[in-house]
Short mmCIF file of C-alpha atoms and ligand atoms in Angstrom, two decimals:
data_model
loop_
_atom_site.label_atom_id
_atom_site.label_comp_id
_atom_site.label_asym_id
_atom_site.label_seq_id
_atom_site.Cartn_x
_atom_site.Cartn_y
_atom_site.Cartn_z
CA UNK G 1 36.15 11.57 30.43
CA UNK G 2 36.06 13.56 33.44
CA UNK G 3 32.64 14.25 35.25
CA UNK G 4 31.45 17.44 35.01
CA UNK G 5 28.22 19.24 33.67
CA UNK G 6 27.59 18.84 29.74
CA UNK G 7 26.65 21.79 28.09
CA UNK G 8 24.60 20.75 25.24
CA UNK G 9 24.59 23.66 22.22
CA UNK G 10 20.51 24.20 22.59
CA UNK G 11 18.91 23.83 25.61
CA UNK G 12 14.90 24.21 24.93
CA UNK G 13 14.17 23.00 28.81
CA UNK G 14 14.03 26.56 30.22
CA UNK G 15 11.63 27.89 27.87
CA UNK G 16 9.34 25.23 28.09
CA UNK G 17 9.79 24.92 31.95
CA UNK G 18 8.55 29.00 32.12
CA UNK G 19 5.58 28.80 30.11
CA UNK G 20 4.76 25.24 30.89
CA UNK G 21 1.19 26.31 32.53
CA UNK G 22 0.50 28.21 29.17
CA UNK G 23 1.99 25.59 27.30
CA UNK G 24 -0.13 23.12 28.66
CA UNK G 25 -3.74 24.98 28.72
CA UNK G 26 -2.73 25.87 24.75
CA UNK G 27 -2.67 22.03 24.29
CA UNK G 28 -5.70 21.20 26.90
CA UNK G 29 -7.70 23.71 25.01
CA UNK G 30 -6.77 22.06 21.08
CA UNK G 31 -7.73 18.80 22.83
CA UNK G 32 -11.48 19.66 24.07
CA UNK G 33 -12.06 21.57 21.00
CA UNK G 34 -11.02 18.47 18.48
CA UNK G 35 -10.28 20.61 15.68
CA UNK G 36 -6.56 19.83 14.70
CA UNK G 37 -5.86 20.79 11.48
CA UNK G 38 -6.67 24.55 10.15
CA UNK G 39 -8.86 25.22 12.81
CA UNK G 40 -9.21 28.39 14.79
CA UNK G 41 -5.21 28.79 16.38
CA UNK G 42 -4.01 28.57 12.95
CA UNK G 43 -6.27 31.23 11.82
CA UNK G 44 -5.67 33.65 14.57
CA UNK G 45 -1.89 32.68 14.95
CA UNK G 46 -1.56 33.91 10.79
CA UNK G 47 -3.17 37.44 12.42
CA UNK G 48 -0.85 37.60 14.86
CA UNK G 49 2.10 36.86 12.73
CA UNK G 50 1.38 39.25 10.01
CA UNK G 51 0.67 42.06 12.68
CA UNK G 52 4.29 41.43 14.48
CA UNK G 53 5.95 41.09 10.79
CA UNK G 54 4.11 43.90 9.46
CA UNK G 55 3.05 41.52 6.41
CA UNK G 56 -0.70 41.28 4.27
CA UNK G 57 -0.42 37.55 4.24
CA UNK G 58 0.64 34.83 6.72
CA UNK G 59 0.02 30.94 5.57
CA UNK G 60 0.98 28.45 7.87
CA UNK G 61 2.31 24.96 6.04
CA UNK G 62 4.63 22.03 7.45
CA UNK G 63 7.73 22.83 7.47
CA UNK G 64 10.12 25.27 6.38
CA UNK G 65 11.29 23.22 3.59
CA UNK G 66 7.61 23.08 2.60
CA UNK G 67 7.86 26.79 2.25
CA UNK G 68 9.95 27.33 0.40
CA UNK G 69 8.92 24.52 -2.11
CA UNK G 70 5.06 25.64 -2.16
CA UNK G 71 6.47 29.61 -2.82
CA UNK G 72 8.85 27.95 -5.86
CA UNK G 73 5.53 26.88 -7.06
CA UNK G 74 3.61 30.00 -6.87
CA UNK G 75 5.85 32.10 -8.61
CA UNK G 76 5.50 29.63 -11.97
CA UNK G 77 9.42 28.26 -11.22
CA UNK G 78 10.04 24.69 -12.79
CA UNK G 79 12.09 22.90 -14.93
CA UNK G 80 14.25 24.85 -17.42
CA UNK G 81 14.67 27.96 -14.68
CA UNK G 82 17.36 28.75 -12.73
CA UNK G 83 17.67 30.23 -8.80
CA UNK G 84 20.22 32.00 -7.66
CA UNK G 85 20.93 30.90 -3.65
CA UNK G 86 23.84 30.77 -1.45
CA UNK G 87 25.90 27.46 -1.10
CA UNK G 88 26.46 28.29 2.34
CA UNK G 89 23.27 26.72 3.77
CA UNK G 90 21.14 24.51 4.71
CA UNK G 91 20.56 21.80 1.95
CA UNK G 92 16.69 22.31 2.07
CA UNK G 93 17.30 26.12 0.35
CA UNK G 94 18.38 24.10 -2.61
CA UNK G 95 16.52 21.09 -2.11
CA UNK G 96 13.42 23.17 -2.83
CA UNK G 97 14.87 24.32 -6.19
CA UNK G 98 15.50 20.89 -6.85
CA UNK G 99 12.53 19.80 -5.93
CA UNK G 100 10.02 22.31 -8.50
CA UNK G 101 12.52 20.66 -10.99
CA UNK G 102 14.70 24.12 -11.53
CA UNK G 103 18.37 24.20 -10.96
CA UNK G 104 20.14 25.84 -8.43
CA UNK G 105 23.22 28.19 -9.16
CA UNK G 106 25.26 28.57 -6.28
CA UNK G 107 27.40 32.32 -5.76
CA UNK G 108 30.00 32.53 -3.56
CA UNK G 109 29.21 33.87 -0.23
CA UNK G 110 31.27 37.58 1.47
CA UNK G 111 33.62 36.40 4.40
CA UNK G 112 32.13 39.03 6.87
CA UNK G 113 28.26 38.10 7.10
CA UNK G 114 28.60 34.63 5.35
CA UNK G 115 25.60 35.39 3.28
CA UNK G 116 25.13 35.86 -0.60
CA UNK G 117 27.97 37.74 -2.26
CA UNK G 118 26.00 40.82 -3.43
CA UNK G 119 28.94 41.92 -6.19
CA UNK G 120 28.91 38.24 -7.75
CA UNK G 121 24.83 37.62 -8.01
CA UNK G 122 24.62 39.57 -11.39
CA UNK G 123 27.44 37.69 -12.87
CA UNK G 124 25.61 34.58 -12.56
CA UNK G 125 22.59 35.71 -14.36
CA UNK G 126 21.41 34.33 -17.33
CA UNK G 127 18.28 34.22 -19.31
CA UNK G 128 17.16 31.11 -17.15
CA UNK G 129 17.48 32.64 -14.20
CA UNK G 130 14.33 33.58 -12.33
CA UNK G 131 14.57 34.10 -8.76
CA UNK G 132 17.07 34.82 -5.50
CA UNK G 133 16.65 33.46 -2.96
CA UNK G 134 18.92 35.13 -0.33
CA UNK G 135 19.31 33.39 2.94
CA UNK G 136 19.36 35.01 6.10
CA UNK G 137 22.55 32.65 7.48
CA UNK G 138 22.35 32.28 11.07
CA UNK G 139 20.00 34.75 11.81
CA UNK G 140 22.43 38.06 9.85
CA UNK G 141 19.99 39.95 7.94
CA UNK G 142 21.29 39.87 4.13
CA UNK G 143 21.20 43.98 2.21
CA UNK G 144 17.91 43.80 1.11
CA UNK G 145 18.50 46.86 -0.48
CA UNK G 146 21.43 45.41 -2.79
CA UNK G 147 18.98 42.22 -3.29
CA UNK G 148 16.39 44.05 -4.80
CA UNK G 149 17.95 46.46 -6.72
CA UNK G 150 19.51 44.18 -8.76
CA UNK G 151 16.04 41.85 -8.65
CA UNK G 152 14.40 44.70 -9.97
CA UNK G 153 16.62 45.38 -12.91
CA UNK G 154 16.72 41.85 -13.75
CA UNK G 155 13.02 41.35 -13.12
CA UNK G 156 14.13 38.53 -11.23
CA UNK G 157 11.40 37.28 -7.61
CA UNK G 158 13.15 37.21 -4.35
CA UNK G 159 12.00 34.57 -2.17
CA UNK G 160 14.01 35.16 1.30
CA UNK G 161 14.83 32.02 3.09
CA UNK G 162 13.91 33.02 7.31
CA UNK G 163 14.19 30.05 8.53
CA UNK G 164 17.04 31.07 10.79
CA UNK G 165 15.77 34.71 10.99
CA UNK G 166 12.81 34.90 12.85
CA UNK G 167 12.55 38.18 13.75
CA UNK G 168 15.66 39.72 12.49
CA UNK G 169 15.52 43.03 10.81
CA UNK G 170 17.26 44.86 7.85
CA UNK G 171 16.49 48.73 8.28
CA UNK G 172 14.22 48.14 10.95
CA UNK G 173 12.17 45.62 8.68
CA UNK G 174 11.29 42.32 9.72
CA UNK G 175 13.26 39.64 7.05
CA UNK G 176 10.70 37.95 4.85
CA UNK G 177 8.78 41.31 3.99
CA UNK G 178 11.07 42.76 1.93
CA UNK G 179 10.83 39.74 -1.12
CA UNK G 180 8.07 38.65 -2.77
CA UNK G 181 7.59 35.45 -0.51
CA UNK G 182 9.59 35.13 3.01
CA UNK G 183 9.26 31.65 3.79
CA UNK G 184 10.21 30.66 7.94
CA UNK G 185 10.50 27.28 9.43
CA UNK G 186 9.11 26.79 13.31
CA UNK G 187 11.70 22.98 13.85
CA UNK G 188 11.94 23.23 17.31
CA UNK G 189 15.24 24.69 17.31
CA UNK G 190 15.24 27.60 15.01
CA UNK G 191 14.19 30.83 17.43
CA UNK G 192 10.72 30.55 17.20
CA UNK G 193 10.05 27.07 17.25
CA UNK G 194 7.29 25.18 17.49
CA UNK G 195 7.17 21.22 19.08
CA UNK G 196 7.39 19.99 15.93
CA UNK G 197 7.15 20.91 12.26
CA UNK G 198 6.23 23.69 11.04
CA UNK G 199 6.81 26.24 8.56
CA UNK G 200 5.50 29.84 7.09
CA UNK G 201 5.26 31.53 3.87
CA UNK G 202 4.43 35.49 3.96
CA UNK G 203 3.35 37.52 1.03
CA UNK G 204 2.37 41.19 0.55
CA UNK G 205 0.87 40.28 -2.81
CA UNK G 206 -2.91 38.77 -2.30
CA UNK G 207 -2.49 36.86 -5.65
CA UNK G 208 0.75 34.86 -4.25
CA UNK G 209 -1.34 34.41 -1.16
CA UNK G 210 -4.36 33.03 -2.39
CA UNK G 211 -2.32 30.61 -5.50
CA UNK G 212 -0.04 29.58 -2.02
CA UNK G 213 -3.03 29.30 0.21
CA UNK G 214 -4.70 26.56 -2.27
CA UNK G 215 -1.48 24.59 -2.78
CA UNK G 216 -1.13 24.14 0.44
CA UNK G 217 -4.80 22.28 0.79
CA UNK G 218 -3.80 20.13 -2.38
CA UNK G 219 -4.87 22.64 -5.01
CA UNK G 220 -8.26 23.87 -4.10
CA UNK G 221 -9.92 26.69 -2.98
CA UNK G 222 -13.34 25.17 -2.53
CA UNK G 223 -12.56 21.89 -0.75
CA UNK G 224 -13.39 18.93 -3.72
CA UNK G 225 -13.47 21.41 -6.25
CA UNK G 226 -9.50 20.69 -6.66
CA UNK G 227 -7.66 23.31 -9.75
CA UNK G 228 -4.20 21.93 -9.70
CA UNK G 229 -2.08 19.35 -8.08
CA UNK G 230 -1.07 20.66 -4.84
CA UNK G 231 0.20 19.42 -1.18
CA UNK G 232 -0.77 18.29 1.66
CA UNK G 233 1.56 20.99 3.93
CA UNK G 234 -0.17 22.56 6.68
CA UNK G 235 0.41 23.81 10.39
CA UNK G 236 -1.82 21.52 12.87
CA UNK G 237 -3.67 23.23 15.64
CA UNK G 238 -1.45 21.35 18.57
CA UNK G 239 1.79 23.53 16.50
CA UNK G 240 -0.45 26.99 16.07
CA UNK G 241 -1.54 26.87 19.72
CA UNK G 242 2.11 26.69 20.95
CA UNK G 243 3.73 29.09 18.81
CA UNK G 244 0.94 31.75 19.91
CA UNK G 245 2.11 30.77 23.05
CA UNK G 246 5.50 32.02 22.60
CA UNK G 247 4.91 34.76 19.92
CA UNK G 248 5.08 37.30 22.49
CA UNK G 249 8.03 36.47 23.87
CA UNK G 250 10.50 36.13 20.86
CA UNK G 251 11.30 39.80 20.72
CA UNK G 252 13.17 39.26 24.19
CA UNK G 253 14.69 36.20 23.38
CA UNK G 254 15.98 37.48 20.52
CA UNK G 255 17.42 40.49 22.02
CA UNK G 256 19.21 38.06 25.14
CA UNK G 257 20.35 36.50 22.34
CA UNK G 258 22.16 39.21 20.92
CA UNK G 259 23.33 39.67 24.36
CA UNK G 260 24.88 36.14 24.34
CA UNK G 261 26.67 36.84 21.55
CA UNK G 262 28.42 40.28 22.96
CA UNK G 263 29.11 38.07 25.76
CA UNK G 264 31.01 35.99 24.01
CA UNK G 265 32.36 38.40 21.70
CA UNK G 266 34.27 40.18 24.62
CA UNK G 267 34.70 36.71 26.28
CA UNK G 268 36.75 35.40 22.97
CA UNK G 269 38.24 39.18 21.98
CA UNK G 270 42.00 38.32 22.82
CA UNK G 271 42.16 34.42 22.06
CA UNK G 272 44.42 34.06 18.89
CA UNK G 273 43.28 31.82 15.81
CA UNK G 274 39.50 32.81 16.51
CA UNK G 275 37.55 34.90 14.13
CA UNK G 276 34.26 36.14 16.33
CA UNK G 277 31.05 37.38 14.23
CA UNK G 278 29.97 40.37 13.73
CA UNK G 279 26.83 42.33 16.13
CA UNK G 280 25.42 43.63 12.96
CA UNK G 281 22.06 45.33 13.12
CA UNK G 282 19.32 43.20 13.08
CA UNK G 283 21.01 40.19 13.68
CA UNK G 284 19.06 37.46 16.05
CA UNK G 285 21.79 34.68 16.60
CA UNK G 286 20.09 32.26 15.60
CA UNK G 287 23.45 30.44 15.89
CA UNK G 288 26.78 31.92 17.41
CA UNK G 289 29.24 30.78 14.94
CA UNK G 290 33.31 31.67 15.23
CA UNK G 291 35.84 30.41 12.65
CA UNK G 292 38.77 28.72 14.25
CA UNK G 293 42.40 29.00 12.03
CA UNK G 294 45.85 27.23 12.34
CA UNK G 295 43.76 24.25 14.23
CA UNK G 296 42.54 21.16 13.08
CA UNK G 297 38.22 22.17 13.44
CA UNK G 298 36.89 18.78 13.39
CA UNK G 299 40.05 17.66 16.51
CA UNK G 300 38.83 20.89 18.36
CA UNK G 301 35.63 19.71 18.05
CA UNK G 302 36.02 16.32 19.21
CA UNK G 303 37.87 17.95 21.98
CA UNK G 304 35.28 19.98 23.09
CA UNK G 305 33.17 17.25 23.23
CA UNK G 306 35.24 15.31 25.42
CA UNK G 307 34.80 17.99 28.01
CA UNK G 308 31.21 17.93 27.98
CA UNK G 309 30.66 21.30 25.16
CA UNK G 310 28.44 20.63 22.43
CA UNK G 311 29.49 22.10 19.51
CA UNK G 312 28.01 21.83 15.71
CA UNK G 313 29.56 22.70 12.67
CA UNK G 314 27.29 24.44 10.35
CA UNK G 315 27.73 23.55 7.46
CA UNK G 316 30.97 21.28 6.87
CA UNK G 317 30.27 20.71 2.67
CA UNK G 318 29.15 23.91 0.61
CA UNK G 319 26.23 23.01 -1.44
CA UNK G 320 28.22 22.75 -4.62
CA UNK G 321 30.53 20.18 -3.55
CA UNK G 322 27.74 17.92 -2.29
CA UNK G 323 27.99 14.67 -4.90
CA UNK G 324 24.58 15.68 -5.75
CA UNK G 325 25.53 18.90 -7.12
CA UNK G 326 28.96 18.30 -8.47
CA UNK G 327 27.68 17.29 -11.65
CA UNK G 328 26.23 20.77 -12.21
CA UNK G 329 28.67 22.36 -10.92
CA UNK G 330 31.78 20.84 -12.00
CA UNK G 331 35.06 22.99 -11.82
CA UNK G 332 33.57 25.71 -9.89
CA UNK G 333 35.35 27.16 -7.10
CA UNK G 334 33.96 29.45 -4.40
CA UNK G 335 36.94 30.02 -1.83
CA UNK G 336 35.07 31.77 0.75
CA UNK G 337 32.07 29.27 1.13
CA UNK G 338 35.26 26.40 0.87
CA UNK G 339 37.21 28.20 3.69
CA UNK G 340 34.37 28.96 5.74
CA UNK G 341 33.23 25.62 5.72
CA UNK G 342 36.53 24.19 7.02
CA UNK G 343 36.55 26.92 9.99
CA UNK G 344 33.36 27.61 11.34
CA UNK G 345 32.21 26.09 14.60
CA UNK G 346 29.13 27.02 16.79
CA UNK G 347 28.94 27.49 19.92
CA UNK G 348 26.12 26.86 22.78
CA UNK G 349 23.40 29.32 22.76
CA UNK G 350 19.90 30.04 23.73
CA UNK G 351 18.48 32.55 25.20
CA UNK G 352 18.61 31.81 28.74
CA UNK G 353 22.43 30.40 28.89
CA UNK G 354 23.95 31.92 31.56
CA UNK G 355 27.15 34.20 32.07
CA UNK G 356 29.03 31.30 34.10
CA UNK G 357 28.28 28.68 31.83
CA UNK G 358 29.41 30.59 28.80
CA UNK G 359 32.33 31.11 31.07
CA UNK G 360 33.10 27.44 30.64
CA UNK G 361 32.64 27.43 27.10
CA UNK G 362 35.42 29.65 26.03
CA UNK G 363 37.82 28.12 29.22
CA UNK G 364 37.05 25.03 27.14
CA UNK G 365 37.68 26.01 23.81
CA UNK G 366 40.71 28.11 24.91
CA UNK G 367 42.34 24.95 26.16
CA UNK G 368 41.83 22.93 23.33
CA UNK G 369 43.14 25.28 20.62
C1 PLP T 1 15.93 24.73 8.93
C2 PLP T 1 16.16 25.34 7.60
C3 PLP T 1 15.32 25.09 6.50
C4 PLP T 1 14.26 24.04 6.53
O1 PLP T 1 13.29 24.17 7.50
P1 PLP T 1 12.51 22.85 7.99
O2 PLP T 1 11.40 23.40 8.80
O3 PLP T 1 13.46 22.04 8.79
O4 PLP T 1 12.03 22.13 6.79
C5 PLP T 1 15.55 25.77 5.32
N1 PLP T 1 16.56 26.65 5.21
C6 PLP T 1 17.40 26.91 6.23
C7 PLP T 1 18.49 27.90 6.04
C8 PLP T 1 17.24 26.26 7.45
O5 PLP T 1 18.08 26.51 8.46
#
């Protein structure tokens, strides 16, 4: 291997290296106060995050997957019902189905955005089915609009899985207010990331709120005085302390990284085989993903890899075709979420990545295709 710089796909140093004195007085402060769990930063950090989403109700939990799981639960969804979710996605989206005991149905995703195919949902309605949950793949905002029009005729809940759109915005609204329940997860590498788990579920509706808000303290409202089985899925006050940290500043970061991503739109314009995303409105990057035809994706990547580029594929195996799932799903083909999955490859970003070193990037990638 030859010597020269690696570029790893996420670097988080220069963030934490600019607001390391805040950073570190957010912690100092959690410390001498020895409240850690619920405490005050939680409490003001669900303020602040339902003024900059324009949202009623902000509950912080664990994790993302935690989310999505406790929202499931408040909306009554358990054995018996169906969900209607993308394949193309992280396996926590259906996980969480799993997980309430309801099955997921997997529709085949549009080749533009990669997200939900809005023409095939209502085909794969039955009288099981109970929910959407559209997810906001790589950061693209999904048509809201098309989600709940047919959510409303069907008088089917839309839970809208954020966790890679912090921040993004369909029609100039923030994703996760347009559903019944947005549900966002702060791992440290989605854009707004915390230094360790975390998660969000936001509500307009203060009866979703409050049934969330006690399952999330193991069913009660008035601590010992427990109404249901719950969880034990909350956002500690070292998390909550950070994140207000770097609230303010994920309006920027998400707009450098849109700039990232013309960068290496134009960058990439020319280079046969490669299919570059779209800018869409709204769209926050959360990754930069290109599809790659007429190569060999998983060589290219090793390739890339060899010269120091750190690449991920997201997601190599559709949902349905995980062994888990087969049996559900036996004999159904979705091309598009098949395809895609055999030709997408991400490329380094973060908001700070520089010009030259995206530079290298595509000098990389154009050698090795
Ligand atoms: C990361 C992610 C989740 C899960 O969030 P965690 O905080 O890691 O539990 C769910 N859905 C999607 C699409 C994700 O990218």
């Amino acid at each position: 291997m030859s010597v020269q710089t690696q570029i790893p796909i996420l670097d988080l140093k220069p963030q934490v290296s600019a607001l390391w004195p805040e950073l570190t007085a957010a912690v100092e402060k959690v410390l001498k106060s020895t409240a850690f769990i619920l405490g005050p930063e939680e409490q003001t950090l669900e303020k602040e995050l339902s003024a900059h989403l324009g949202v009623k109700h902000s509950l912080g939990c664990n994790s993302g997957t935690d989310a999505l799981f406790i929202a499931l639960r408040a909306l009554n969804i358990g054995p018996g019902d169906e969900v209607i979710t993308s394949p193309f996605t992280f396996f926590a989206t259906a996980e969480a189905i799993s997980h309430v005991g309801a099955t997921p149905v997997f529709v085949d995703i549009e080749e533009k955005s990669m997200n939900i195919a809005l023409d095939q949902i209502e085909k794969a309605i039955t009288p099981k089915t109970k929910a959407i949950i559209p997810v906001h793949i790589f950061g693209r905002p999904v048509d809201m609009d098309a989600i709940m029009t047919i959510a409303t005729k069907h008088n089917l809940k839309v839970v809208e899985d954020c966790a890679q759109s912090f921040g993004a915005t369909w029609k100039g609204k923030q994703t996760g207010t347009i559903g019944h329940i947005g549900c966002y997860s702060f791992f440290p590498s989605k854009n707004l990331g915390a230094y360790g788990d975390g998660g969000l579920m936001v509500t307009n509706d203060d009866e979703l709120a409050a049934t969330m808000k006690m399952l999330r303290v193991h069913g009660s409202r008035k601590k010992y005085y427990n109404e249901c089985v719950g969880y034990n899925s909350r956002l500690d006050e070292m998390q909550a302390a950070i994140l207000r940290v770097k609230l303010p500043h994920i309006t920027k970061w998400n707009e450098a990284r849109r700039n990232v991503a013309k960068r290496y739109n134009a960058m990439l314009a020319n280079v046969a085989g490669v299919i570059t995303p779209e800018v869409a409105d709204g769209h926050v990057f959360h990754q930069y993903t290109l599809r790659v035809q007429g190569v060999d994706r998983d060589k290219l990547q090793a390739k890339l890899a060899e010269e120091g580029v750190g690449t991920m594929v997201y997601y190599p195996v559709p949902c349905h075709k995980l062994k888990l799932y087969e049996e559900s799903h036996r004999g159904v083909v979705m091309p598009l979420s098949e395809k895609l999955a055999s030709e997408v490859i991400s490329l380094p970003i973060w908001p700070e990545i520089d010009e030259a070193t995206q530079a290298r990037v595509v000098e990389v990638l154009r050698a090795a295709l």
